[in-house]
């Protein structure tokens, strides 16, 4: 019996619904909430499940908005579930390709399956975790065209796909050890479950194949004719996904996708014609009036050179992803800073420069510098009135501290 099973039947389901309608629980401490629920049920398991579920739904609103309050969550499911804006993007890609029956292999609590079902597809969802399956069944219960089953997806083969009649597959290989192994990341794609090679081989049987992978996947492991996309949402790199030719309307290659306030922007490089093409090297130049910090999706996708050309900018050090230019060009693909000064990367020099520019509140960033931002920030004795940014990095081969002012999106 999983920890959320009491919520999948009476009276737990109805009691959870009652608490969901009464938003006063949001003002209760965890202890007060537990005591209040225990006053309404004699079953400790049901009371604990309701209290945990209300807290998880509140946390999940950041990923799913108000939809989170209609779903059942597990702790792992909350941490691993695809953001709703991404799940909708996945579903649109499959629907746009003409897919009608998709196998969601490693469905977790069913976030992507829900997006697929709401987009009108028939969905068969597999997972091996009992708690996740209980949540997925509840989350998909209002869609007759869905089915959730316990299956070890690493054992699936072409005969299973043919028997189900799948015309599309979406796979999310397990990239962490189990709880007994400390839930550590598994770095080698050959050790994922199923292995990346096995998952990619499925494309010869079901041509519409999408695969979620680790953001640090080496380009040489990606089939050249696939399209690889790295996606960030509101500045956080959340996903790398591989799309087979049948799903890649943009063609082979790589791209960076940046989603801000649900607005989707993509960056591609015509000079990167294949998914396994090496990243191009941007030119190197001097520090100018503005500094750009490319989004992590841009860096992972190997699009820094392309972005530098769009911004008429250049690297300030060959192996560090900071771009600089003399003129400001607004972009959604990088944070922008106005350069105020540069000094030696020593606390004394940095403090003197900050005081000279009346800076009293600082954000410390680093790339290519062996410092601890929190330690440096606490060491600075500042009295100024203005906010600023200290960027510890290299300019050419020299370690330097760039004193800057962050430029907001609205200002840019």
CSV table of C-alpha atoms in Angstrom, one decimal:
chain,number,residue,atom,x,y,z
A,1,UNK,CA,0.0,0.0,0.0
A,2,UNK,CA,1.4,3.4,-1.0
A,3,UNK,CA,1.3,6.5,1.2
A,4,UNK,CA,-1.3,8.1,-1.1
A,5,UNK,CA,-3.6,5.1,-1.4
A,6,UNK,CA,-5.9,6.5,1.4
A,7,UNK,CA,-6.6,9.4,-0.9
A,8,UNK,CA,-7.7,7.3,-3.8
A,9,UNK,CA,-10.9,6.0,-2.1
A,10,UNK,CA,-13.5,7.0,0.5
A,11,UNK,CA,-13.4,8.6,3.0
A,12,UNK,CA,-9.9,10.0,2.2
A,13,UNK,CA,-10.8,11.4,-1.2
A,14,UNK,CA,-13.8,13.3,0.1
A,15,UNK,CA,-12.0,14.6,3.2
A,16,UNK,CA,-9.1,15.9,1.0
A,17,UNK,CA,-11.7,17.7,-1.2
A,18,UNK,CA,-13.2,19.3,1.8
A,19,UNK,CA,-9.9,20.6,3.0
A,20,UNK,CA,-9.1,21.8,-0.5
A,21,UNK,CA,-12.2,24.0,-0.5
A,22,UNK,CA,-11.3,25.5,2.9
A,23,UNK,CA,-8.2,27.6,2.2
A,24,UNK,CA,-7.8,28.4,5.8
A,25,UNK,CA,-5.3,25.5,6.1
A,26,UNK,CA,-2.8,27.7,4.3
A,27,UNK,CA,-2.5,29.7,7.5
A,28,UNK,CA,-1.8,26.7,9.7
A,29,UNK,CA,1.5,25.4,10.8
A,30,UNK,CA,2.3,21.7,9.8
A,31,UNK,CA,1.5,20.6,13.4
A,32,UNK,CA,-1.7,22.6,13.6
A,33,UNK,CA,-2.8,21.2,10.2
A,34,UNK,CA,-2.1,17.6,11.3
A,35,UNK,CA,-4.0,18.0,14.5
A,36,UNK,CA,-7.0,19.6,12.7
A,37,UNK,CA,-7.2,16.7,10.2
A,38,UNK,CA,-6.8,14.1,13.0
A,39,UNK,CA,-9.8,15.5,14.6
A,40,UNK,CA,-11.9,14.5,11.6
A,41,UNK,CA,-10.6,10.9,11.0
A,42,UNK,CA,-9.6,8.0,13.2
A,43,UNK,CA,-7.1,6.7,10.6
A,44,UNK,CA,-3.6,8.1,11.2
A,45,UNK,CA,-2.5,7.1,7.6
A,46,UNK,CA,-5.4,9.1,6.1
A,47,UNK,CA,-4.7,12.1,8.2
A,48,UNK,CA,-1.0,12.0,7.3
A,49,UNK,CA,-1.7,11.6,3.6
A,50,UNK,CA,-4.0,14.6,3.5
A,51,UNK,CA,-1.6,16.8,5.4
A,52,UNK,CA,1.3,15.8,3.1
A,53,UNK,CA,-0.9,16.2,0.0
A,54,UNK,CA,-2.0,19.8,0.9
A,55,UNK,CA,1.6,20.8,1.4
A,56,UNK,CA,2.8,19.2,-1.8
A,57,UNK,CA,0.0,20.8,-3.8
A,58,UNK,CA,1.0,24.2,-2.5
A,59,UNK,CA,4.6,23.6,-3.5
A,60,UNK,CA,3.6,22.2,-6.9
A,61,UNK,CA,1.7,25.4,-7.8
A,62,UNK,CA,5.0,26.9,-8.9
A,63,UNK,CA,5.2,24.2,-11.5
A,64,UNK,CA,1.6,23.6,-12.5
A,65,UNK,CA,-0.3,26.7,-11.3
A,66,UNK,CA,-3.9,26.1,-10.2
A,67,UNK,CA,-3.9,22.7,-11.9
A,68,UNK,CA,-1.6,21.4,-9.1
A,69,UNK,CA,-4.5,21.6,-6.7
A,70,UNK,CA,-6.5,19.0,-8.7
A,71,UNK,CA,-3.7,16.5,-8.8
A,72,UNK,CA,-2.2,13.9,-6.5
A,73,UNK,CA,1.5,14.3,-5.8
A,74,UNK,CA,4.3,12.2,-4.3
A,75,UNK,CA,7.5,13.8,-3.0
A,76,UNK,CA,9.6,12.3,-5.8
A,77,UNK,CA,6.9,13.1,-8.3
A,78,UNK,CA,6.9,16.8,-7.3
A,79,UNK,CA,10.7,17.0,-7.6
A,80,UNK,CA,10.9,15.1,-10.9
A,81,UNK,CA,7.6,16.1,-12.7
A,82,UNK,CA,7.9,18.0,-16.0
A,83,UNK,CA,6.8,21.6,-15.6
A,84,UNK,CA,3.3,22.1,-17.1
A,85,UNK,CA,4.5,24.6,-19.7
A,86,UNK,CA,7.0,22.0,-20.9
A,87,UNK,CA,4.5,19.1,-20.8
A,88,UNK,CA,2.3,21.2,-23.1
A,89,UNK,CA,5.2,21.8,-25.4
A,90,UNK,CA,5.8,18.1,-25.6
A,91,UNK,CA,2.2,17.3,-26.3
A,92,UNK,CA,2.0,19.9,-29.1
A,93,UNK,CA,5.1,18.4,-30.8
A,94,UNK,CA,3.5,14.9,-30.8
A,95,UNK,CA,0.1,16.1,-31.9
A,96,UNK,CA,1.7,18.2,-34.6
A,97,UNK,CA,3.4,15.1,-36.0
A,98,UNK,CA,0.1,13.3,-36.3
A,99,UNK,CA,0.6,10.9,-33.3
A,100,UNK,CA,-2.6,9.3,-31.9
A,101,UNK,CA,-1.5,6.6,-29.4
A,102,UNK,CA,1.5,7.4,-27.3
A,103,UNK,CA,3.4,5.2,-24.8
A,104,UNK,CA,4.6,7.3,-21.8
A,105,UNK,CA,7.5,5.1,-20.6
A,106,UNK,CA,8.5,6.0,-17.1
A,107,UNK,CA,5.4,8.2,-16.5
A,108,UNK,CA,5.9,9.1,-12.8
A,109,UNK,CA,2.8,10.8,-11.5
A,110,UNK,CA,1.6,11.3,-15.0
A,111,UNK,CA,2.4,15.0,-15.7
A,112,UNK,CA,3.3,14.4,-19.4
A,113,UNK,CA,0.6,11.8,-19.8
A,114,UNK,CA,-2.0,14.4,-18.6
A,115,UNK,CA,-0.8,16.8,-21.2
A,116,UNK,CA,-0.9,14.2,-23.9
A,117,UNK,CA,-4.5,13.2,-22.9
A,118,UNK,CA,-5.7,16.8,-22.7
A,119,UNK,CA,-4.3,17.3,-26.2
A,120,UNK,CA,-6.5,14.5,-27.5
A,121,UNK,CA,-4.1,11.5,-27.7
A,122,UNK,CA,-4.7,8.0,-26.5
A,123,UNK,CA,-2.2,7.4,-23.7
A,124,UNK,CA,-0.7,4.2,-22.2
A,125,UNK,CA,1.5,5.0,-19.2
A,126,UNK,CA,4.1,2.7,-17.7
A,127,UNK,CA,6.1,3.0,-14.5
A,128,UNK,CA,7.5,0.6,-11.9
A,129,UNK,CA,7.0,2.7,-8.8
A,130,UNK,CA,3.7,1.8,-7.0
A,131,UNK,CA,3.3,5.1,-5.3
A,132,UNK,CA,3.8,7.0,-8.6
A,133,UNK,CA,1.3,4.7,-10.3
A,134,UNK,CA,-1.4,5.4,-7.7
A,135,UNK,CA,-1.0,9.1,-8.3
A,136,UNK,CA,-0.9,8.7,-12.1
A,137,UNK,CA,-4.1,6.6,-12.1
A,138,UNK,CA,-5.9,9.3,-10.1
A,139,UNK,CA,-4.5,12.2,-12.2
A,140,UNK,CA,-5.6,10.5,-15.4
A,141,UNK,CA,-8.9,9.0,-14.1
A,142,UNK,CA,-11.1,11.5,-16.0
A,143,UNK,CA,-9.7,10.5,-19.4
A,144,UNK,CA,-11.2,7.2,-20.7
A,145,UNK,CA,-8.5,7.1,-23.4
A,146,UNK,CA,-5.7,6.6,-20.8
A,147,UNK,CA,-4.4,3.4,-19.2
A,148,UNK,CA,-1.8,3.1,-16.5
A,149,UNK,CA,0.1,-0.1,-15.9
A,150,UNK,CA,3.0,-1.3,-13.8
A,151,UNK,CA,5.8,-2.3,-16.2
A,152,UNK,CA,9.6,-2.3,-16.1
A,153,UNK,CA,10.2,-0.2,-19.2
A,154,UNK,CA,13.7,-1.6,-19.5
A,155,UNK,CA,12.2,-4.9,-20.6
A,156,UNK,CA,10.1,-3.4,-23.4
A,157,UNK,CA,10.8,-4.4,-27.0
A,158,UNK,CA,9.4,-4.0,-30.5
A,159,UNK,CA,6.9,-6.8,-29.9
A,160,UNK,CA,5.4,-4.8,-27.0
A,161,UNK,CA,5.1,-1.7,-29.1
A,162,UNK,CA,3.4,-3.6,-31.9
A,163,UNK,CA,1.0,-5.3,-29.6
A,164,UNK,CA,-0.1,-1.9,-28.1
A,165,UNK,CA,-0.3,-0.2,-31.4
A,166,UNK,CA,1.9,2.7,-30.4
A,167,UNK,CA,2.6,5.3,-33.1
A,168,UNK,CA,4.7,7.4,-30.6
A,169,UNK,CA,6.9,7.0,-27.6
A,170,UNK,CA,8.0,9.3,-24.9
A,171,UNK,CA,10.8,8.0,-22.6
A,172,UNK,CA,12.3,9.3,-19.4
A,173,UNK,CA,15.1,6.9,-18.5
A,174,UNK,CA,15.9,6.6,-14.8
A,175,UNK,CA,19.0,8.7,-14.1
A,176,UNK,CA,19.2,8.3,-10.3
A,177,UNK,CA,19.8,5.3,-8.0
A,178,UNK,CA,17.1,4.2,-5.7
A,179,UNK,CA,16.6,5.5,-2.2
A,180,UNK,CA,18.8,2.7,-0.8
A,181,UNK,CA,21.6,4.0,-3.1
A,182,UNK,CA,21.3,7.5,-1.8
A,183,UNK,CA,19.3,8.7,-4.8
A,184,UNK,CA,22.5,9.7,-6.6
A,185,UNK,CA,22.7,10.9,-10.2
A,186,UNK,CA,23.9,8.2,-12.7
A,187,UNK,CA,26.3,10.0,-15.0
A,188,UNK,CA,26.9,7.4,-17.7
A,189,UNK,CA,24.0,7.1,-20.2
A,190,UNK,CA,24.9,3.4,-20.6
A,191,UNK,CA,23.9,2.9,-17.0
A,192,UNK,CA,20.5,4.6,-17.2
A,193,UNK,CA,17.4,2.4,-17.0
A,194,UNK,CA,16.8,1.7,-19.8
A,195,UNK,CA,20.2,2.7,-21.3
A,196,UNK,CA,20.2,5.5,-23.8
A,197,UNK,CA,21.4,3.2,-26.6
A,198,UNK,CA,18.4,0.9,-25.9
A,199,UNK,CA,15.9,3.8,-25.9
A,200,UNK,CA,17.3,5.3,-29.1
A,201,UNK,CA,17.1,1.9,-30.8
A,202,UNK,CA,13.3,2.0,-30.4
A,203,UNK,CA,13.1,4.7,-33.1
A,204,UNK,CA,13.5,2.0,-35.7
A,205,UNK,CA,10.2,0.4,-34.6
A,206,UNK,CA,8.3,3.6,-33.6
A,207,UNK,CA,9.7,6.5,-35.6
A,208,UNK,CA,8.1,9.2,-33.4
A,209,UNK,CA,10.4,9.0,-30.3
A,210,UNK,CA,11.1,11.7,-27.7
A,211,UNK,CA,13.6,11.1,-24.9
A,212,UNK,CA,14.4,13.2,-21.8
A,213,UNK,CA,18.1,13.1,-21.1
A,214,UNK,CA,20.6,14.7,-18.7
A,215,UNK,CA,21.6,18.3,-19.7
A,216,UNK,CA,25.2,17.4,-19.7
A,217,UNK,CA,24.9,14.7,-22.4
A,218,UNK,CA,27.9,14.7,-24.8
A,219,UNK,CA,26.9,15.7,-28.3
A,220,UNK,CA,28.6,12.6,-29.8
A,221,UNK,CA,26.1,10.4,-28.0
A,222,UNK,CA,23.1,12.0,-29.9
A,223,UNK,CA,22.1,10.6,-33.3
A,224,UNK,CA,23.1,13.1,-35.9
A,225,UNK,CA,19.7,13.3,-37.5
A,226,UNK,CA,17.8,13.9,-34.2
A,227,UNK,CA,17.1,17.4,-32.8
A,228,UNK,CA,18.4,18.1,-29.3
A,229,UNK,CA,16.8,20.9,-27.3
A,230,UNK,CA,17.8,22.4,-24.0
A,231,UNK,CA,15.1,24.3,-22.2
A,232,UNK,CA,15.1,26.8,-19.3
A,233,UNK,CA,12.1,28.2,-17.6
A,234,UNK,CA,12.5,31.6,-15.9
A,235,UNK,CA,16.2,31.2,-15.8
A,236,UNK,CA,16.4,27.6,-14.5
A,237,UNK,CA,17.7,24.9,-16.9
A,238,UNK,CA,15.0,22.2,-16.6
A,239,UNK,CA,15.3,19.9,-19.5
A,240,UNK,CA,17.3,18.4,-22.3
A,241,UNK,CA,15.3,16.3,-24.8
A,242,UNK,CA,16.0,14.4,-27.9
A,243,UNK,CA,13.5,14.3,-30.8
A,244,UNK,CA,13.6,11.8,-33.6
A,245,UNK,CA,13.4,13.1,-37.2
A,246,UNK,CA,9.6,12.3,-37.3
A,247,UNK,CA,9.1,14.7,-34.4
A,248,UNK,CA,11.7,17.4,-35.3
A,249,UNK,CA,9.9,19.8,-37.6
A,250,UNK,CA,12.9,22.2,-37.2
A,251,UNK,CA,15.2,19.5,-38.7
A,252,UNK,CA,18.4,18.0,-37.4
A,253,UNK,CA,20.6,19.9,-35.1
A,254,UNK,CA,20.5,21.5,-31.6
A,255,UNK,CA,18.6,24.5,-30.1
A,256,UNK,CA,18.2,26.4,-26.9
A,257,UNK,CA,14.7,27.2,-25.7
A,258,UNK,CA,14.1,29.9,-23.2
A,259,UNK,CA,10.6,30.3,-21.6
A,260,UNK,CA,9.9,33.4,-19.6
A,261,UNK,CA,6.4,34.0,-18.2
A,262,UNK,CA,5.1,31.3,-20.6
A,263,UNK,CA,6.6,33.1,-23.6
A,264,UNK,CA,8.7,30.7,-25.6
A,265,UNK,CA,11.8,31.7,-27.6
A,266,UNK,CA,14.2,29.5,-29.4
A,267,UNK,CA,17.8,29.9,-30.6
A,268,UNK,CA,19.2,27.8,-33.4
A,269,UNK,CA,22.5,27.9,-35.4
A,270,UNK,CA,22.3,27.2,-39.1
A,271,UNK,CA,26.0,26.4,-38.9
A,272,UNK,CA,25.3,23.5,-36.6
A,273,UNK,CA,23.5,21.2,-39.1
A,274,UNK,CA,23.6,18.0,-37.0
A,275,UNK,CA,22.8,17.1,-33.4
A,276,UNK,CA,26.3,15.8,-32.9
A,277,UNK,CA,28.1,18.7,-34.6
A,278,UNK,CA,30.8,20.2,-32.3
A,279,UNK,CA,30.0,23.6,-30.8
A,280,UNK,CA,31.5,26.5,-32.7
A,281,UNK,CA,34.0,28.8,-30.9
A,282,UNK,CA,33.1,32.5,-30.5
A,283,UNK,CA,35.8,35.1,-31.1
A,284,UNK,CA,37.6,36.6,-28.1
A,285,UNK,CA,38.0,40.4,-27.5
A,286,UNK,CA,38.3,43.0,-24.8
A,287,UNK,CA,35.8,43.9,-22.1
A,288,UNK,CA,33.4,46.4,-23.4
A,289,UNK,CA,30.6,48.5,-21.8
A,290,UNK,CA,28.2,45.6,-21.5
A,291,UNK,CA,28.5,42.1,-20.3
A,292,UNK,CA,26.2,39.2,-21.3
A,293,UNK,CA,25.7,36.1,-19.2
A,294,UNK,CA,24.2,33.5,-21.6
A,295,UNK,CA,21.3,31.4,-20.3
A,296,UNK,CA,22.4,27.9,-19.3
A,297,UNK,CA,20.3,26.4,-22.1
A,298,UNK,CA,22.3,28.5,-24.6
A,299,UNK,CA,25.6,27.2,-23.2
A,300,UNK,CA,24.5,23.6,-23.0
A,301,UNK,CA,23.2,23.7,-26.6
A,302,UNK,CA,26.5,25.1,-27.9
A,303,UNK,CA,24.8,28.3,-29.1
A,304,UNK,CA,27.2,30.8,-27.5
A,305,UNK,CA,28.9,31.6,-30.8
A,306,UNK,CA,25.5,32.1,-32.5
A,307,UNK,CA,24.4,34.4,-29.7
A,308,UNK,CA,27.6,36.4,-29.8
A,309,UNK,CA,27.0,37.1,-33.5
A,310,UNK,CA,23.4,38.2,-32.9
A,311,UNK,CA,24.6,40.6,-30.2
A,312,UNK,CA,27.7,41.8,-32.1
A,313,UNK,CA,29.6,40.6,-29.0
A,314,UNK,CA,32.6,38.4,-28.2
A,315,UNK,CA,34.0,36.3,-25.4
A,316,UNK,CA,36.3,38.0,-22.8
A,317,UNK,CA,38.1,34.7,-22.2
A,318,UNK,CA,38.3,31.8,-24.6
A,319,UNK,CA,36.8,29.1,-22.3
A,320,UNK,CA,34.4,31.1,-20.2
A,321,UNK,CA,30.8,31.9,-21.4
A,322,UNK,CA,30.7,35.7,-20.7
A,323,UNK,CA,30.2,37.9,-23.7
A,324,UNK,CA,30.9,41.6,-24.0
A,325,UNK,CA,30.0,44.4,-26.4
A,326,UNK,CA,30.2,48.1,-26.7
A,327,UNK,CA,26.5,48.6,-27.5
A,328,UNK,CA,23.5,47.2,-25.7
A,329,UNK,CA,21.2,44.8,-27.7
A,330,UNK,CA,18.3,43.4,-25.7
A,331,UNK,CA,18.0,39.6,-25.6
A,332,UNK,CA,16.0,36.9,-23.9
A,333,UNK,CA,18.9,34.5,-24.1
A,334,UNK,CA,21.2,36.2,-21.6
A,335,UNK,CA,21.3,38.3,-18.5
A,336,UNK,CA,22.8,41.8,-19.2
A,337,UNK,CA,25.1,43.9,-17.0
A,338,UNK,CA,26.5,47.4,-17.5
A,339,UNK,CA,30.2,47.4,-16.8
A,340,UNK,CA,31.2,50.0,-14.2
A,341,UNK,CA,34.8,49.1,-13.4
A,342,UNK,CA,37.3,46.2,-13.2
A,343,UNK,CA,39.9,45.5,-10.6
A,344,UNK,CA,42.2,42.7,-9.3
A,345,UNK,CA,40.4,39.8,-7.9
A,346,UNK,CA,41.2,40.7,-4.3
A,347,UNK,CA,38.7,41.6,-1.6
A,348,UNK,CA,40.6,44.8,-0.7
A,349,UNK,CA,40.5,46.1,-4.3
A,350,UNK,CA,36.9,45.1,-4.8
A,351,UNK,CA,35.9,46.8,-1.6
A,352,UNK,CA,37.6,50.0,-2.6
A,353,UNK,CA,36.0,50.0,-6.1
A,354,UNK,CA,32.5,49.4,-4.6
A,355,UNK,CA,32.9,52.2,-2.1
A,356,UNK,CA,34.1,54.5,-4.9
A,357,UNK,CA,30.9,53.8,-6.8
A,358,UNK,CA,28.6,54.1,-3.8
A,359,UNK,CA,27.6,50.5,-3.9
A,360,UNK,CA,26.4,49.0,-0.7
A,361,UNK,CA,24.4,45.9,-1.7
A,362,UNK,CA,26.2,43.4,-3.9
A,363,UNK,CA,25.4,40.2,-5.8
A,364,UNK,CA,28.5,38.0,-6.4
A,365,UNK,CA,28.8,35.8,-9.4
A,366,UNK,CA,31.6,33.7,-10.7
A,367,UNK,CA,32.8,31.8,-13.7
A,368,UNK,CA,36.3,30.5,-14.0
A,369,UNK,CA,37.4,31.9,-10.7
A,370,UNK,CA,38.2,29.9,-7.5
A,371,UNK,CA,36.3,31.9,-5.0
A,372,UNK,CA,33.3,31.3,-2.7
A,373,UNK,CA,30.7,34.0,-3.5
A,374,UNK,CA,29.1,34.0,0.0
A,375,UNK,CA,32.5,34.3,1.7
A,376,UNK,CA,33.6,37.2,-0.5
A,377,UNK,CA,30.3,39.0,0.0
A,378,UNK,CA,30.4,38.7,3.7
A,379,UNK,CA,34.0,40.0,3.8
A,380,UNK,CA,33.1,43.3,2.1
A,381,UNK,CA,32.4,46.2,4.5
A,382,UNK,CA,30.1,48.4,2.5
A,383,UNK,CA,28.2,51.6,3.3
A,384,UNK,CA,27.0,52.7,-0.1
A,385,UNK,CA,23.4,53.3,-1.2
A,386,UNK,CA,23.3,51.6,-4.7
A,387,UNK,CA,23.0,47.9,-5.7
A,388,UNK,CA,25.7,46.3,-7.7
A,389,UNK,CA,27.2,43.1,-9.0
A,390,UNK,CA,30.7,41.7,-8.6
A,391,UNK,CA,31.6,39.2,-11.3
A,392,UNK,CA,34.6,37.1,-10.6
A,393,UNK,CA,36.0,35.7,-13.8
A,394,UNK,CA,38.9,35.9,-16.3
A,395,UNK,CA,39.6,38.6,-18.8
A,396,UNK,CA,42.0,37.0,-21.2
A,397,UNK,CA,44.3,35.0,-18.9
A,398,UNK,CA,44.0,37.3,-15.9
A,399,UNK,CA,41.6,36.8,-13.0
A,400,UNK,CA,39.6,40.0,-12.5
A,401,UNK,CA,36.6,41.3,-10.6
A,402,UNK,CA,34.1,43.2,-12.9
A,403,UNK,CA,32.0,45.7,-11.0
A,404,UNK,CA,28.7,46.0,-12.8
A,405,UNK,CA,25.0,47.0,-12.6
A,406,UNK,CA,22.4,44.4,-13.6
A,407,UNK,CA,20.0,45.7,-16.3
A,408,UNK,CA,16.4,44.5,-15.9
A,409,UNK,CA,14.4,43.1,-18.8
A,410,UNK,CA,12.1,46.1,-18.8
A,411,UNK,CA,15.1,48.5,-18.8
A,412,UNK,CA,16.7,46.7,-21.7
